[in-house]
Coordinates of C-alpha atoms in Angstrom, one line a residue:
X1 CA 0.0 0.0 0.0
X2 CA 1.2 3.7 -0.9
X3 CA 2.8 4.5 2.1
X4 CA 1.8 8.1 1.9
X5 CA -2.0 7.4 1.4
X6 CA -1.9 5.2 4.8
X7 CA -0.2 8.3 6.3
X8 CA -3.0 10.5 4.9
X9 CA -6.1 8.2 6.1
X10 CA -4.5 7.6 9.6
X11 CA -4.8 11.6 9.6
X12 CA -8.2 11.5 8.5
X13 CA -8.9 9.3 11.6
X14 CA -7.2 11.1 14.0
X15 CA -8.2 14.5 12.7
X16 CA -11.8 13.8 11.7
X17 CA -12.9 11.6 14.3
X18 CA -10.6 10.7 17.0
X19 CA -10.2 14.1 18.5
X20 CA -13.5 14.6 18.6
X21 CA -14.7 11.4 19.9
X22 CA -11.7 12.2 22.9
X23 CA -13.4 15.6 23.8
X24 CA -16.8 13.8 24.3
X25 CA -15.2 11.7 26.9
X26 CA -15.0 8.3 24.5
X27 CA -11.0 6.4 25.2
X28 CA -9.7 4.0 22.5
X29 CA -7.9 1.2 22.0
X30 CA -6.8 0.7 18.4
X31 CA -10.0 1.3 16.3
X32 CA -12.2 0.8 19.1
X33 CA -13.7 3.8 21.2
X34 CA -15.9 3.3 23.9
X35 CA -17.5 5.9 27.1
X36 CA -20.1 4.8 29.5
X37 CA -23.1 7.0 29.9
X38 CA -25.3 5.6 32.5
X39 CA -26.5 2.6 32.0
X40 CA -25.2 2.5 28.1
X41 CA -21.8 1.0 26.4
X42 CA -21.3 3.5 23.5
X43 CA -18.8 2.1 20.7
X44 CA -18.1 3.6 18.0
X45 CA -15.2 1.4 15.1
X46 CA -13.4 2.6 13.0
X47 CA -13.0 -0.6 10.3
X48 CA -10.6 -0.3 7.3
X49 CA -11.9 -2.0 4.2
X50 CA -10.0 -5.4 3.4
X51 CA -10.0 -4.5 -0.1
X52 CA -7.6 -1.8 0.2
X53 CA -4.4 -1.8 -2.0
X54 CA -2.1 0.7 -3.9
X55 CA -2.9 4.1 -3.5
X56 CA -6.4 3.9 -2.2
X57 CA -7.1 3.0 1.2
X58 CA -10.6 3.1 2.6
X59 CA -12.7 2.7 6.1
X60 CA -16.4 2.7 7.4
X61 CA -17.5 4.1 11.1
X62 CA -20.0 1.6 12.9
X63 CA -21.9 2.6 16.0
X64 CA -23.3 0.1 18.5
X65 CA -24.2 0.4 22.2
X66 CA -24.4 -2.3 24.8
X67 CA -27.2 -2.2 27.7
X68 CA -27.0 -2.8 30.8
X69 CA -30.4 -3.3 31.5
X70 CA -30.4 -6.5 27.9
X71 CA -27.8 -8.1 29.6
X72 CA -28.7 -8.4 33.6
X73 CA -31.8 -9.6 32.1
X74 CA -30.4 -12.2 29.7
X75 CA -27.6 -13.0 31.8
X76 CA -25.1 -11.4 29.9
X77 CA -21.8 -10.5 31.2
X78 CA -21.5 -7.0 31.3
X79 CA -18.3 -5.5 29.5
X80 CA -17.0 -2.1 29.8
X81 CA -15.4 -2.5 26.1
X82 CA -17.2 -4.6 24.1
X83 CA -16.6 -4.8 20.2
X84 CA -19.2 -3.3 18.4
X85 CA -20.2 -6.9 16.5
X86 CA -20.7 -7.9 19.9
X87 CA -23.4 -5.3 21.1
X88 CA -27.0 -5.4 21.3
X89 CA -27.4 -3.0 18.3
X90 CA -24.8 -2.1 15.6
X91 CA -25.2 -0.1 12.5
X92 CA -23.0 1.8 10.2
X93 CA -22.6 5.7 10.6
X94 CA -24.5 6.2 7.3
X95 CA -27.1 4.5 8.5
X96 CA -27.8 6.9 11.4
X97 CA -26.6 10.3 10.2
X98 CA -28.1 11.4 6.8
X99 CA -26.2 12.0 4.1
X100 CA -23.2 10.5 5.5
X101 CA -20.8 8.6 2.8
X102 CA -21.2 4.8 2.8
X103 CA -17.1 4.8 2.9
X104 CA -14.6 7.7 3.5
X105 CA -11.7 6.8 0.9
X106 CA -8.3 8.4 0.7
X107 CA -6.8 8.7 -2.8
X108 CA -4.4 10.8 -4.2
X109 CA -7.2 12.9 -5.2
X110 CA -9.3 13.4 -2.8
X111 CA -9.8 16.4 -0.7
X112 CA -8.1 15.9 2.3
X113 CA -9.3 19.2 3.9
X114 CA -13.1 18.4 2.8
X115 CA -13.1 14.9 3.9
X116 CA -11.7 15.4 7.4
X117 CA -14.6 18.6 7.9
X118 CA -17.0 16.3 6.4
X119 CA -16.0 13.4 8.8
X120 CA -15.7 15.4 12.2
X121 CA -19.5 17.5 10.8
X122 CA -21.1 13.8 10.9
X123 CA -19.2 13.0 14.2
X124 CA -20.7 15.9 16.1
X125 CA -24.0 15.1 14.9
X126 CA -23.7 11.6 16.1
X127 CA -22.5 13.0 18.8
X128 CA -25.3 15.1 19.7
X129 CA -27.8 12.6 18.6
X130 CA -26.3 10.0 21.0
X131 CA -25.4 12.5 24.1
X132 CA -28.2 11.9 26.2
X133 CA -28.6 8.1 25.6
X134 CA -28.2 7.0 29.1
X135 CA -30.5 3.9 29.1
X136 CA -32.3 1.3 27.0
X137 CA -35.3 3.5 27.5
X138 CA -34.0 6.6 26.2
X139 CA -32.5 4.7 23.3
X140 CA -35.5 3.0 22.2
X141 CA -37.1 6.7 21.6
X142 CA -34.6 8.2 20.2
X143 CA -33.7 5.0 17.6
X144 CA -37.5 4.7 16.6
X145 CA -38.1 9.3 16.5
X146 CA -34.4 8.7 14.0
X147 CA -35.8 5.7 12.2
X148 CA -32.9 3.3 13.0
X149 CA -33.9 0.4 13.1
X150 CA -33.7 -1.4 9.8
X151 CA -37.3 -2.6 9.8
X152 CA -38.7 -4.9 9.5
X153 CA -35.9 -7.2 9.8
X154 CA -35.1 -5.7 13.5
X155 CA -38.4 -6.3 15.1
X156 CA -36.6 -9.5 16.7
X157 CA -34.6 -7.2 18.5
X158 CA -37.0 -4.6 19.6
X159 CA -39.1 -7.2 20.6
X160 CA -36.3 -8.3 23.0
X161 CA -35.3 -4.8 24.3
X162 CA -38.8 -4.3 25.3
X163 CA -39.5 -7.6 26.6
X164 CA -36.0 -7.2 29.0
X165 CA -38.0 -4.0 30.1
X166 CA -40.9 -5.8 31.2
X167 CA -43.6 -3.9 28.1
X168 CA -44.8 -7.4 27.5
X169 CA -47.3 -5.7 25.1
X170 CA -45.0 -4.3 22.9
X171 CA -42.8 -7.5 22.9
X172 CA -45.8 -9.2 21.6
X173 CA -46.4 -6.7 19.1
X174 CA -43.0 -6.7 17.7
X175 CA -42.7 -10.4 17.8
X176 CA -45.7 -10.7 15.6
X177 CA -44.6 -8.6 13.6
X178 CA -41.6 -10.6 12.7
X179 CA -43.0 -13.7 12.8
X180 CA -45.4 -12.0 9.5
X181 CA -42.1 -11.1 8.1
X182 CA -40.3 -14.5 8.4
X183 CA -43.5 -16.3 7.2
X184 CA -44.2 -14.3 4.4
X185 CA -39.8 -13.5 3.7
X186 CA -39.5 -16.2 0.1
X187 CA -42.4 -14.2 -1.2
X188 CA -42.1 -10.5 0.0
X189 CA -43.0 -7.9 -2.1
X190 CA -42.2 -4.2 -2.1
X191 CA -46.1 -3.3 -0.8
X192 CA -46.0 -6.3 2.0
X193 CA -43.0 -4.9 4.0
X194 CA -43.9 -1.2 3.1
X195 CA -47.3 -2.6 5.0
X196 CA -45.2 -4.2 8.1
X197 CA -43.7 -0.7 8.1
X198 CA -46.8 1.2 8.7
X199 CA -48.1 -1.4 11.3

């Protein structure tokens, strides 16, 4: 790999994401950052594509978070730095801050300047979308208000993060919902999950 263009992404990382992600009380190891906030494991990963070779070198950000609340109930060791494969919900950064690129790759044209503003401007707004998620609770409202959850294939786990609250009702709901979704799966049209969605 262009030695350069490594030197250049590592400085997107650091410049782009890590300070920022420091300031908001997050420590790292590696790619791995992590801060407690309440009862709430916030990662955030920084993973560098395996297809990177010669003088392009790219990376995606996922976000997950680990509860406290999922894993007393399910009898689940609770970990202060979990990887972010290993949380209770895990999504790319794309996927939670609009507009965000589905890969941020350094080549030796890209705009180094516009890619590390771009970067740390999607940062802070994860950052302020995430601040105040101090519970499973609080991050139920705020994943379903941001549309999150990639529905309907997640109504398994909202199902579970609501039965591990004790809204049995809701559980249910969610669960039958799924159970539609997995019956009906082979066959699915665009109008049937656009119908779960409204449900």
């Amino acid at each position: 790999m262009d030695k350069q263009i490594k030197k250049l992404s590592e400085q997107l990382v650091k410049n782009g994401l890590t300070k920022a992600l420091r300031s908001a009380g997050f420590t790292h190891n590696g790619r791995n950052y992590h801060r407690r906030v309440g009862s709430v494991v916030q990662v955030i990963n920084v993973q560098f594509s395996r297809w990177n070779y010669g003088t392009e070198r790219g990376f995606y950000v996922n976000v997950a978070f680990a509860f406290d609340e999922y894993r007393n109930f399910f009898a689940i060791p609770i970990n202060e730095i979990p990887h972010e494969y290993t949380s209770e919900f895990s999504h790319r950064l794309e996927y939670m801050i609009p507009n965000t690129p589905h890969e941020w790759v350094m080549n030796p044209g890209a705009n180094v300047e516009g890619l590390t503003n771009l970067l740390n401007e999607k940062i802070m707004a994860l950052l302020e979308a995430i601040n105040g998620i101090d519970s499973l609770p609080k991050f139920l409202v705020a994943a379903q208000y941001r549309n999150w959850f990639a529905i309907p294939g997640e109504y398994s786990i909202m199902a579970r993060f609501y039965r591990c609250l004790g809204n049995i009702k809701e559980s249910a709901k969610y669960w039958q919902l799924y159970q539609e979704f997995l019956a009906d799966r082979d066959r699915a049209s665009l109008e049937f999950l656009k119908k779960l969605q409204q449900k």
